[in-house]
JSON list of N, CA and C in Angstrom, two decimals:
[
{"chain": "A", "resi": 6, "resn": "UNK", "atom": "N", "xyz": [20.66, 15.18, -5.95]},
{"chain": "A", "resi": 6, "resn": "UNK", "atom": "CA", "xyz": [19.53, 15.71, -6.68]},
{"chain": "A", "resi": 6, "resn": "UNK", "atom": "C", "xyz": [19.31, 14.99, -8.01]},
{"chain": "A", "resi": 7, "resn": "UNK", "atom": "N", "xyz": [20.12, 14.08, -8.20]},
{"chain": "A", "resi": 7, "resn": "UNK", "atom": "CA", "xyz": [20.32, 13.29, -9.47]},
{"chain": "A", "resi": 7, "resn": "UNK", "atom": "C", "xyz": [18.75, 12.40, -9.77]},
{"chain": "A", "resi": 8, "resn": "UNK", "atom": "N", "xyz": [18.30, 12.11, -8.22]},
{"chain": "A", "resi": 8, "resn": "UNK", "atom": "CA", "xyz": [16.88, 10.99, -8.52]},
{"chain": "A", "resi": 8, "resn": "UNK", "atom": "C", "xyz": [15.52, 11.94, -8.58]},
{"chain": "A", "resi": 9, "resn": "UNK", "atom": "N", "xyz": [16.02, 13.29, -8.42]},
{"chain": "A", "resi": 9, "resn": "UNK", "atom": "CA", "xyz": [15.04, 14.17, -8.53]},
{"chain": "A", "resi": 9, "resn": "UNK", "atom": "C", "xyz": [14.95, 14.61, -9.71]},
{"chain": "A", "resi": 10, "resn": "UNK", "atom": "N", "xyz": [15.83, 14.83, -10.32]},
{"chain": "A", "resi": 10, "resn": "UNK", "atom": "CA", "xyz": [16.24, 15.11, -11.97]},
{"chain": "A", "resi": 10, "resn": "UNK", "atom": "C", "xyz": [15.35, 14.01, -12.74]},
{"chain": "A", "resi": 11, "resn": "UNK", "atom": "N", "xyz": [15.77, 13.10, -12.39]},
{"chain": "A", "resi": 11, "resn": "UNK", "atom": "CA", "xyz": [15.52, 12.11, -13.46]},
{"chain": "A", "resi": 11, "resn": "UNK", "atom": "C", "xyz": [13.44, 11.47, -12.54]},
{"chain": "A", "resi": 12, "resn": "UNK", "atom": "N", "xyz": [13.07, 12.12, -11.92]},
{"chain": "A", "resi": 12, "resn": "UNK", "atom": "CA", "xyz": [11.48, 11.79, -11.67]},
{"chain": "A", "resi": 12, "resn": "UNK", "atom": "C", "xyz": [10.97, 12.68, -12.59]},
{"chain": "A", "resi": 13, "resn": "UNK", "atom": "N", "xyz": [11.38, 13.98, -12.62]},
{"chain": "A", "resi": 13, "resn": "UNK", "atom": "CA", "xyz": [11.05, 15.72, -13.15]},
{"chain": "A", "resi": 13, "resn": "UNK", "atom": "C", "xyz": [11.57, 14.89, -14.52]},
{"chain": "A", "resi": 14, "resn": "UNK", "atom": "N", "xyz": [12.16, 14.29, -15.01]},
{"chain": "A", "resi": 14, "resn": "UNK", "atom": "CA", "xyz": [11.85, 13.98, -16.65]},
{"chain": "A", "resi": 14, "resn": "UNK", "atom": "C", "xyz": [10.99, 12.82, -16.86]},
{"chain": "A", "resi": 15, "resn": "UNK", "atom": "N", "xyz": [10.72, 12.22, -16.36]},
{"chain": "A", "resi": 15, "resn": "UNK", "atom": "CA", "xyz": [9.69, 10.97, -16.20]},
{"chain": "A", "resi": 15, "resn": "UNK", "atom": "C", "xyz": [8.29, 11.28, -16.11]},
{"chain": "A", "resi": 16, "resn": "UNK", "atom": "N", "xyz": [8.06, 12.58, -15.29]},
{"chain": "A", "resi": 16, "resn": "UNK", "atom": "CA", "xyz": [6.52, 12.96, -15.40]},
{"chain": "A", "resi": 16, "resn": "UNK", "atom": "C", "xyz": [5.83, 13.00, -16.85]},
{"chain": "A", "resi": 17, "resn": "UNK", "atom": "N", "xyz": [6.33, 13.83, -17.41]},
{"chain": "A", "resi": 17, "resn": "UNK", "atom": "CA", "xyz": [5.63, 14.22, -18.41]},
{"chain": "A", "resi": 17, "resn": "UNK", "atom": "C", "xyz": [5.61, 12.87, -19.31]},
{"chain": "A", "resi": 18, "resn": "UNK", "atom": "N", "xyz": [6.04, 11.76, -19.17]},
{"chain": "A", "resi": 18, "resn": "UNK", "atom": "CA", "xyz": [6.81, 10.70, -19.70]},
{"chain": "A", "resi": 18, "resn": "UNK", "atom": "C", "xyz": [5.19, 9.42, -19.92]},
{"chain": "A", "resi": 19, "resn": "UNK", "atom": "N", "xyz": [4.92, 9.62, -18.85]},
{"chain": "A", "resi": 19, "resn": "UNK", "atom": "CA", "xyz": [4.12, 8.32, -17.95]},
{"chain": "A", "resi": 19, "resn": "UNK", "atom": "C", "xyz": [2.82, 9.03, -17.40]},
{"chain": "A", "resi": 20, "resn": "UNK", "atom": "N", "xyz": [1.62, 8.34, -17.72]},
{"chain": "A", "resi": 20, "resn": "UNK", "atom": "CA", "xyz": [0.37, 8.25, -17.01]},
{"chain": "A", "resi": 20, "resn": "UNK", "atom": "C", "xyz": [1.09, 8.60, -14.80]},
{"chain": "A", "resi": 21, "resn": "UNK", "atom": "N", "xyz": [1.48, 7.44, -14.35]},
{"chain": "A", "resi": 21, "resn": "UNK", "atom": "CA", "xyz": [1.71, 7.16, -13.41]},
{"chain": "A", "resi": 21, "resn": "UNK", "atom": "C", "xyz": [3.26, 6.75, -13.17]},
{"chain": "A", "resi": 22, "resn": "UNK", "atom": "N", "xyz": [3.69, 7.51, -11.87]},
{"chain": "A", "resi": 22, "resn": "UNK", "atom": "CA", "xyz": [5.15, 6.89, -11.81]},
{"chain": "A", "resi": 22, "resn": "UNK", "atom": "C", "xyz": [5.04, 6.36, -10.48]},
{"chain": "A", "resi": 23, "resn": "UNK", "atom": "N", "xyz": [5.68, 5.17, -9.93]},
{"chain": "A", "resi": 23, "resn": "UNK", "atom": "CA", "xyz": [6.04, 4.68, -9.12]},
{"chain": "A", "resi": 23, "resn": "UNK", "atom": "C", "xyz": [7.17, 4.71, -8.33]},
{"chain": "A", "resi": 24, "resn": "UNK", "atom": "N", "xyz": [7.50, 5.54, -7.48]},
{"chain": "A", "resi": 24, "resn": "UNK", "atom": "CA", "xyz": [9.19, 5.52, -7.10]},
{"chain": "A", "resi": 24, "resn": "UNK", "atom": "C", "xyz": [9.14, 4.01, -5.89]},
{"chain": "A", "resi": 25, "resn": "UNK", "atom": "N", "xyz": [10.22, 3.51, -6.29]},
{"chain": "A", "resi": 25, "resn": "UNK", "atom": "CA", "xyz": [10.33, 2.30, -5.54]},
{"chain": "A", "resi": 25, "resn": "UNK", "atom": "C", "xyz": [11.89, 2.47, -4.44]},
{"chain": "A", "resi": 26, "resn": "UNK", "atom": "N", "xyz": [11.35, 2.78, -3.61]},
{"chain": "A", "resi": 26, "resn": "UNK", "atom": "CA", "xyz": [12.72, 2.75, -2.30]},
{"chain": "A", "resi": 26, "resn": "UNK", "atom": "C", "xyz": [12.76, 1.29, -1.21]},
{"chain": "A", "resi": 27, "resn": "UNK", "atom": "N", "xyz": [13.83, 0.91, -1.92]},
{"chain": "A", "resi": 27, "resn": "UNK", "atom": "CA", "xyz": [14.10, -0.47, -1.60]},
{"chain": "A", "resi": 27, "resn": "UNK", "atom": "C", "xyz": [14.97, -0.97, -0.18]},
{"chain": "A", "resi": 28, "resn": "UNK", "atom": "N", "xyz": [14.56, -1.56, 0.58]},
{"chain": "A", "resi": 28, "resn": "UNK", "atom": "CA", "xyz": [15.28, -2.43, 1.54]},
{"chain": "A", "resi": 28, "resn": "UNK", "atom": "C", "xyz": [16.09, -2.70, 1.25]},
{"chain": "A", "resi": 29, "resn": "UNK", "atom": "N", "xyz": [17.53, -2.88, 2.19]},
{"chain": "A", "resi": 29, "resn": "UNK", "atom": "CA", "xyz": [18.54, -3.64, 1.73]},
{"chain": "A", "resi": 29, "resn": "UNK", "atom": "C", "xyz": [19.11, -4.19, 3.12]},
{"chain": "A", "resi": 30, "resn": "UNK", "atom": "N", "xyz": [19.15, -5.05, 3.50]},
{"chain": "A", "resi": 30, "resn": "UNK", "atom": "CA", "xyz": [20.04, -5.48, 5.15]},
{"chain": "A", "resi": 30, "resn": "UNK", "atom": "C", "xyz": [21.55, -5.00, 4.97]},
{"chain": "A", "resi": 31, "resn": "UNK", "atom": "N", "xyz": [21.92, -5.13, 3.91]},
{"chain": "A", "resi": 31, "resn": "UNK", "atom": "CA", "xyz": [23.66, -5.36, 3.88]},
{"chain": "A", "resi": 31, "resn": "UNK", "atom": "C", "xyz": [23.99, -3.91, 4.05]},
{"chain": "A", "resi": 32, "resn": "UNK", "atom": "N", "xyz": [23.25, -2.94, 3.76]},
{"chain": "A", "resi": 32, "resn": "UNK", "atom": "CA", "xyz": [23.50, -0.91, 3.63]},
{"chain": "A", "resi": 32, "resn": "UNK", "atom": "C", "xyz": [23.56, -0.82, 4.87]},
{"chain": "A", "resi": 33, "resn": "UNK", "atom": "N", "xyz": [24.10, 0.31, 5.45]},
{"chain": "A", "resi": 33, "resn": "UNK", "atom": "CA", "xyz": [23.97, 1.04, 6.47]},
{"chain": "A", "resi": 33, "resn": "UNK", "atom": "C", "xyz": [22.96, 2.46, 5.75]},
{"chain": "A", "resi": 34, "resn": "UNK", "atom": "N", "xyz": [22.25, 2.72, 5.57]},
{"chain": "A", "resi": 34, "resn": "UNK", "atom": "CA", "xyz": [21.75, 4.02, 4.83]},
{"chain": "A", "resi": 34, "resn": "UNK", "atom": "C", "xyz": [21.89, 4.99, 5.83]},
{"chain": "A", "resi": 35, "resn": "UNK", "atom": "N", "xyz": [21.85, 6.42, 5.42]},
{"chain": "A", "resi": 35, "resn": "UNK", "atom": "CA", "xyz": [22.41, 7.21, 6.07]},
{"chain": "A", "resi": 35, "resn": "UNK", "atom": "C", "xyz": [20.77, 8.06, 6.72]},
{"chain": "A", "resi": 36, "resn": "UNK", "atom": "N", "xyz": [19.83, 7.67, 5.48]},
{"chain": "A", "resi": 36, "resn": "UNK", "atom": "CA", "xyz": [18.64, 8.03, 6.31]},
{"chain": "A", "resi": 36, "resn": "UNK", "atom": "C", "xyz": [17.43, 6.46, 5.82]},
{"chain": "A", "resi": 37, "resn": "UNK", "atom": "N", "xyz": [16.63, 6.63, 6.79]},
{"chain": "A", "resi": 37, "resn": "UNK", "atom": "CA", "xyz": [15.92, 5.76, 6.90]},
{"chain": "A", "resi": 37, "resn": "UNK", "atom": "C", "xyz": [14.93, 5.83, 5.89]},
{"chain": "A", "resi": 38, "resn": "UNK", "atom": "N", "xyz": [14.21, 4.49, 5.12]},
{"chain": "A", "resi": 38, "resn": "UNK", "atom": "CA", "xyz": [13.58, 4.33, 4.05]},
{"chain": "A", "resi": 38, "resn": "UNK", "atom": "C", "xyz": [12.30, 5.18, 4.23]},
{"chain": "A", "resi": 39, "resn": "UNK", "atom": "N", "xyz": [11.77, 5.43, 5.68]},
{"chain": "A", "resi": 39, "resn": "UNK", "atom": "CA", "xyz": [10.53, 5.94, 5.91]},
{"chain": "A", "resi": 39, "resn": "UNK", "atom": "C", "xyz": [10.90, 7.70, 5.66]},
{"chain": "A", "resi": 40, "resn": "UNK", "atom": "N", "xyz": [11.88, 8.05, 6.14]},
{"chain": "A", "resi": 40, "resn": "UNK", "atom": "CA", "xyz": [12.19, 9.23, 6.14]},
{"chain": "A", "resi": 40, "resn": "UNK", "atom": "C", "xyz": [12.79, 9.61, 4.69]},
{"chain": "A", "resi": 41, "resn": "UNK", "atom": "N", "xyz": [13.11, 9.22, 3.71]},
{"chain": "A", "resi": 41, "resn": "UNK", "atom": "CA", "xyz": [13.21, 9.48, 2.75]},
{"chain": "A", "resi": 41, "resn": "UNK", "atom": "C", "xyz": [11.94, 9.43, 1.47]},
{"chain": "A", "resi": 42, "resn": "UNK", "atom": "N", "xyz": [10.97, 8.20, 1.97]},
{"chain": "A", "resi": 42, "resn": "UNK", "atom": "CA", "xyz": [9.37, 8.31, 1.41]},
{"chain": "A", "resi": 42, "resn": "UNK", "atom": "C", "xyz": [8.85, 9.25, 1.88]},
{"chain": "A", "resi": 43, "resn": "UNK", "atom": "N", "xyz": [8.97, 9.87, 3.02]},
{"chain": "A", "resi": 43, "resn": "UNK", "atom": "CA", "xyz": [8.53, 11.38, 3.26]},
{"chain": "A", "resi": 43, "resn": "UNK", "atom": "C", "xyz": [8.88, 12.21, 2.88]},
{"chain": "A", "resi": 44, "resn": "UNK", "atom": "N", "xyz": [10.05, 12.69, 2.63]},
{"chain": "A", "resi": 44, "resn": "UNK", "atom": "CA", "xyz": [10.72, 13.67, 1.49]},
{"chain": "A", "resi": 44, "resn": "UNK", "atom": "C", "xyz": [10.15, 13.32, 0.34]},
{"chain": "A", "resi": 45, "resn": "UNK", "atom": "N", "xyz": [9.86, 12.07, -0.57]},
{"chain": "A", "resi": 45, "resn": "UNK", "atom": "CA", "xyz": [9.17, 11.96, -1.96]},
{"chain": "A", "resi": 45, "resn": "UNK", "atom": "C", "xyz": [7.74, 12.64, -1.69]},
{"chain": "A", "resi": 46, "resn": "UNK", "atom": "N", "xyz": [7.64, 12.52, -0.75]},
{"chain": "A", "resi": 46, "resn": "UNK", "atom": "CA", "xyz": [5.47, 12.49, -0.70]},
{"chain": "A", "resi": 46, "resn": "UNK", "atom": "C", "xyz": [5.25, 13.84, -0.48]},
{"chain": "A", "resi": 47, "resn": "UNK", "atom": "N", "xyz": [6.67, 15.26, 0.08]},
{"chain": "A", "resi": 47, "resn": "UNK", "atom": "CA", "xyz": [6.64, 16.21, 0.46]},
{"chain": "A", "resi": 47, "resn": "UNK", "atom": "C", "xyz": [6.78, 17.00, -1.02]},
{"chain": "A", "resi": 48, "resn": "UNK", "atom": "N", "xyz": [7.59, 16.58, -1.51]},
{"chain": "A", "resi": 48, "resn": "UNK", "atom": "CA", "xyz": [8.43, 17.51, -2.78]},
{"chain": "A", "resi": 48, "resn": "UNK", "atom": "C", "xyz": [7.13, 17.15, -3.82]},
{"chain": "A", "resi": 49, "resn": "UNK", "atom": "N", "xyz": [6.79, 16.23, -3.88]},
{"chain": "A", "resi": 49, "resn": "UNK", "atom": "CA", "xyz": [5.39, 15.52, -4.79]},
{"chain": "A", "resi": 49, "resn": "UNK", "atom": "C", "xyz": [3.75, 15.52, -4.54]},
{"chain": "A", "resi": 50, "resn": "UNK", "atom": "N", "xyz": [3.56, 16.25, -3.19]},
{"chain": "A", "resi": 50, "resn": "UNK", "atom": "CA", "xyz": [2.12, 16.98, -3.11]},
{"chain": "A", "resi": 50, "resn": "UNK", "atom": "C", "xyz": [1.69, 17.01, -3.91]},
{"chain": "A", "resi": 51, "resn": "UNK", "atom": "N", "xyz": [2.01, 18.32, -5.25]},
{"chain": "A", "resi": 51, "resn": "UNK", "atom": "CA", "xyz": [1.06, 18.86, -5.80]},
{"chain": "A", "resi": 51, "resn": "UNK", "atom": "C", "xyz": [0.98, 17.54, -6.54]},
{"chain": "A", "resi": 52, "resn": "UNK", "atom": "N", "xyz": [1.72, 17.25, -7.18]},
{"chain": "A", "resi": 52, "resn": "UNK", "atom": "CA", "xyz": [2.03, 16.01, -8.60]},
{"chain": "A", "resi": 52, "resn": "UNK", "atom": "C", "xyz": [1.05, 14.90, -8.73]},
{"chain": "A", "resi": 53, "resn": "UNK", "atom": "N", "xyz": [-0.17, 14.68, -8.65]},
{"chain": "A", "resi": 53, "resn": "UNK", "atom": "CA", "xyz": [-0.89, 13.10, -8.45]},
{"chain": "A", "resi": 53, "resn": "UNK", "atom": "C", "xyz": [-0.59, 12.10, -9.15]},
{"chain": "A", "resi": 54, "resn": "UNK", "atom": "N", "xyz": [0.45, 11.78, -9.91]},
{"chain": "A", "resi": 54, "resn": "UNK", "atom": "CA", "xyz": [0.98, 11.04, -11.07]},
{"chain": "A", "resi": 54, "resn": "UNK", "atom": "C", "xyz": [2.10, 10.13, -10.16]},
{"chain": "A", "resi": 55, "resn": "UNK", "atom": "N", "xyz": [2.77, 10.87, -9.17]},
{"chain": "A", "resi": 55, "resn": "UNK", "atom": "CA", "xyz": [3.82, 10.30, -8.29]},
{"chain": "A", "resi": 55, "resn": "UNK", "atom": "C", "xyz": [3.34, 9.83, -7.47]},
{"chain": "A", "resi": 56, "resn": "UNK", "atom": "N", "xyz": [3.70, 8.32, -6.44]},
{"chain": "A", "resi": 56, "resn": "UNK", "atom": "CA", "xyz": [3.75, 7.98, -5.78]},
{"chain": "A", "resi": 56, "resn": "UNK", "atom": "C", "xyz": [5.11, 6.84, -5.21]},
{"chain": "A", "resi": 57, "resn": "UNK", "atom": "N", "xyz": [4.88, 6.57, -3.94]},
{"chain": "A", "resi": 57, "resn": "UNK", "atom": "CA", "xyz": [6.01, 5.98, -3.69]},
{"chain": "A", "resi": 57, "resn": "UNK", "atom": "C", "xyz": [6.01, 4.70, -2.65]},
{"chain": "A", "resi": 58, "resn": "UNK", "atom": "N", "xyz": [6.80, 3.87, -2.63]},
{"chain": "A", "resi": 58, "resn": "UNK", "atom": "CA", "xyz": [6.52, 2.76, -1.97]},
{"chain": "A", "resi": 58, "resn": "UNK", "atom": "C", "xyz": [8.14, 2.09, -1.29]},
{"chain": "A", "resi": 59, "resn": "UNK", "atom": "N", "xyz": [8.18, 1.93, -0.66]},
{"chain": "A", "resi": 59, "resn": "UNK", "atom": "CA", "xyz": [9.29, 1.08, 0.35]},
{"chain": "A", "resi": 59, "resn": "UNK", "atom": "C", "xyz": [8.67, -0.36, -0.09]},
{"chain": "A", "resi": 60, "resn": "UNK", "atom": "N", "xyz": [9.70, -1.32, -0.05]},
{"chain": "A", "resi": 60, "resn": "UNK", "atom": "CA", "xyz": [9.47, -2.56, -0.62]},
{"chain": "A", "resi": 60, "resn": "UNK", "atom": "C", "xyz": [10.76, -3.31, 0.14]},
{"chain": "A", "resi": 61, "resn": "UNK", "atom": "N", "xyz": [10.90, -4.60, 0.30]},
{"chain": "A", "resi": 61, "resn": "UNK", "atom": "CA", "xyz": [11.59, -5.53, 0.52]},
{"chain": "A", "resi": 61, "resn": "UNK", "atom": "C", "xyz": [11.69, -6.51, -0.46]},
{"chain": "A", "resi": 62, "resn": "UNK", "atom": "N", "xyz": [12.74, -6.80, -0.64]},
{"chain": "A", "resi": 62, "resn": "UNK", "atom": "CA", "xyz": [13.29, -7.94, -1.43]},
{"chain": "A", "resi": 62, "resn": "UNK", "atom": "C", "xyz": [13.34, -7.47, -2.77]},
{"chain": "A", "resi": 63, "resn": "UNK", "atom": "N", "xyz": [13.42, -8.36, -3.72]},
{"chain": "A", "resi": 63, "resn": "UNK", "atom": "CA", "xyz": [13.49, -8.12, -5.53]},
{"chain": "A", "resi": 63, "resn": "UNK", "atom": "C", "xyz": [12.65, -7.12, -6.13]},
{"chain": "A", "resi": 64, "resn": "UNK", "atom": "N", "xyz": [13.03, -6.16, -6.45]},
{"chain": "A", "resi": 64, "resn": "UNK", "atom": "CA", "xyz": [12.39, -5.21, -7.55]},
{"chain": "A", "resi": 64, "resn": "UNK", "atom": "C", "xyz": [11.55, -5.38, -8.58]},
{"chain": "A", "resi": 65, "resn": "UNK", "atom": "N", "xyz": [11.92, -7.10, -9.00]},
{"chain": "A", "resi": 65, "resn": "UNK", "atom": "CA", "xyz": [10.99, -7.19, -9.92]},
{"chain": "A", "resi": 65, "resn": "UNK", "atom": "C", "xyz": [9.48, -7.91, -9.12]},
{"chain": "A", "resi": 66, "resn": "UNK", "atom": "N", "xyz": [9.65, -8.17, -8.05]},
{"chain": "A", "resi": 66, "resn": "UNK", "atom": "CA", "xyz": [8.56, -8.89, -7.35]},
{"chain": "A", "resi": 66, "resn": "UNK", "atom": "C", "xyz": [7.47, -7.47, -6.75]},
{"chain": "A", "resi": 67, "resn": "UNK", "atom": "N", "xyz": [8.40, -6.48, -6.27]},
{"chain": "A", "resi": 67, "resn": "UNK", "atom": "CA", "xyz": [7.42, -5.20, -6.13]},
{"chain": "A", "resi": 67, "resn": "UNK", "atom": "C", "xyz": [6.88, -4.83, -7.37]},
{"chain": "A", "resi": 68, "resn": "UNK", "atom": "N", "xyz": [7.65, -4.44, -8.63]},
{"chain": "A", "resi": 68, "resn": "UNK", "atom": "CA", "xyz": [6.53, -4.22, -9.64]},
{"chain": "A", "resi": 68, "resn": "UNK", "atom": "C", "xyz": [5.47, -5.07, -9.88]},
{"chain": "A", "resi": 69, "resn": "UNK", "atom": "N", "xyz": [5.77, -6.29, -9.84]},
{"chain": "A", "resi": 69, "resn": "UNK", "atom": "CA", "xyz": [4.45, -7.67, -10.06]},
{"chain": "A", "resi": 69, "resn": "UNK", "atom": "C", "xyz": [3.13, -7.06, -9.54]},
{"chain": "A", "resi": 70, "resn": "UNK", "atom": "N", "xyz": [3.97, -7.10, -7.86]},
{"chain": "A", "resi": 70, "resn": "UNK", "atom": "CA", "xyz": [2.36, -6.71, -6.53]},
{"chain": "A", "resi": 70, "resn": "UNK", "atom": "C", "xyz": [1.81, -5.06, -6.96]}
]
């Protein structure tokens, strides 16, 4: 609940937040990137400030795009 904590202090923070859920080949993740952007997009309905994106490769290349 730690990345939920820390979105719930970021709102009030920021115009717009971006949650970025990142690819990784080398992880085994225990749930899948799509199924966890659905949990963000579920808990964050009401919120229009949140959104969220699955990305591949460098973090700083998804903020760029």
């Amino acid at each position: 609940m730690g990345h939920i904590d820390i979105i719930n202090r970021a709102i009030p923070l920021f115009d717009k937040l971006v949650i970025g859920i990142g690819r990784n080949a080398n992880k085994d993740p225990m749930f899948t990137e799509e199924r966890r952007l659905n949990w963000l997009l579920e808990i964050y309905k009401d919120e229009p400030r949140v959104s969220a994106v699955v990305y591949e490769g460098l973090t700083v290349n998804c903020c760029k795009s």
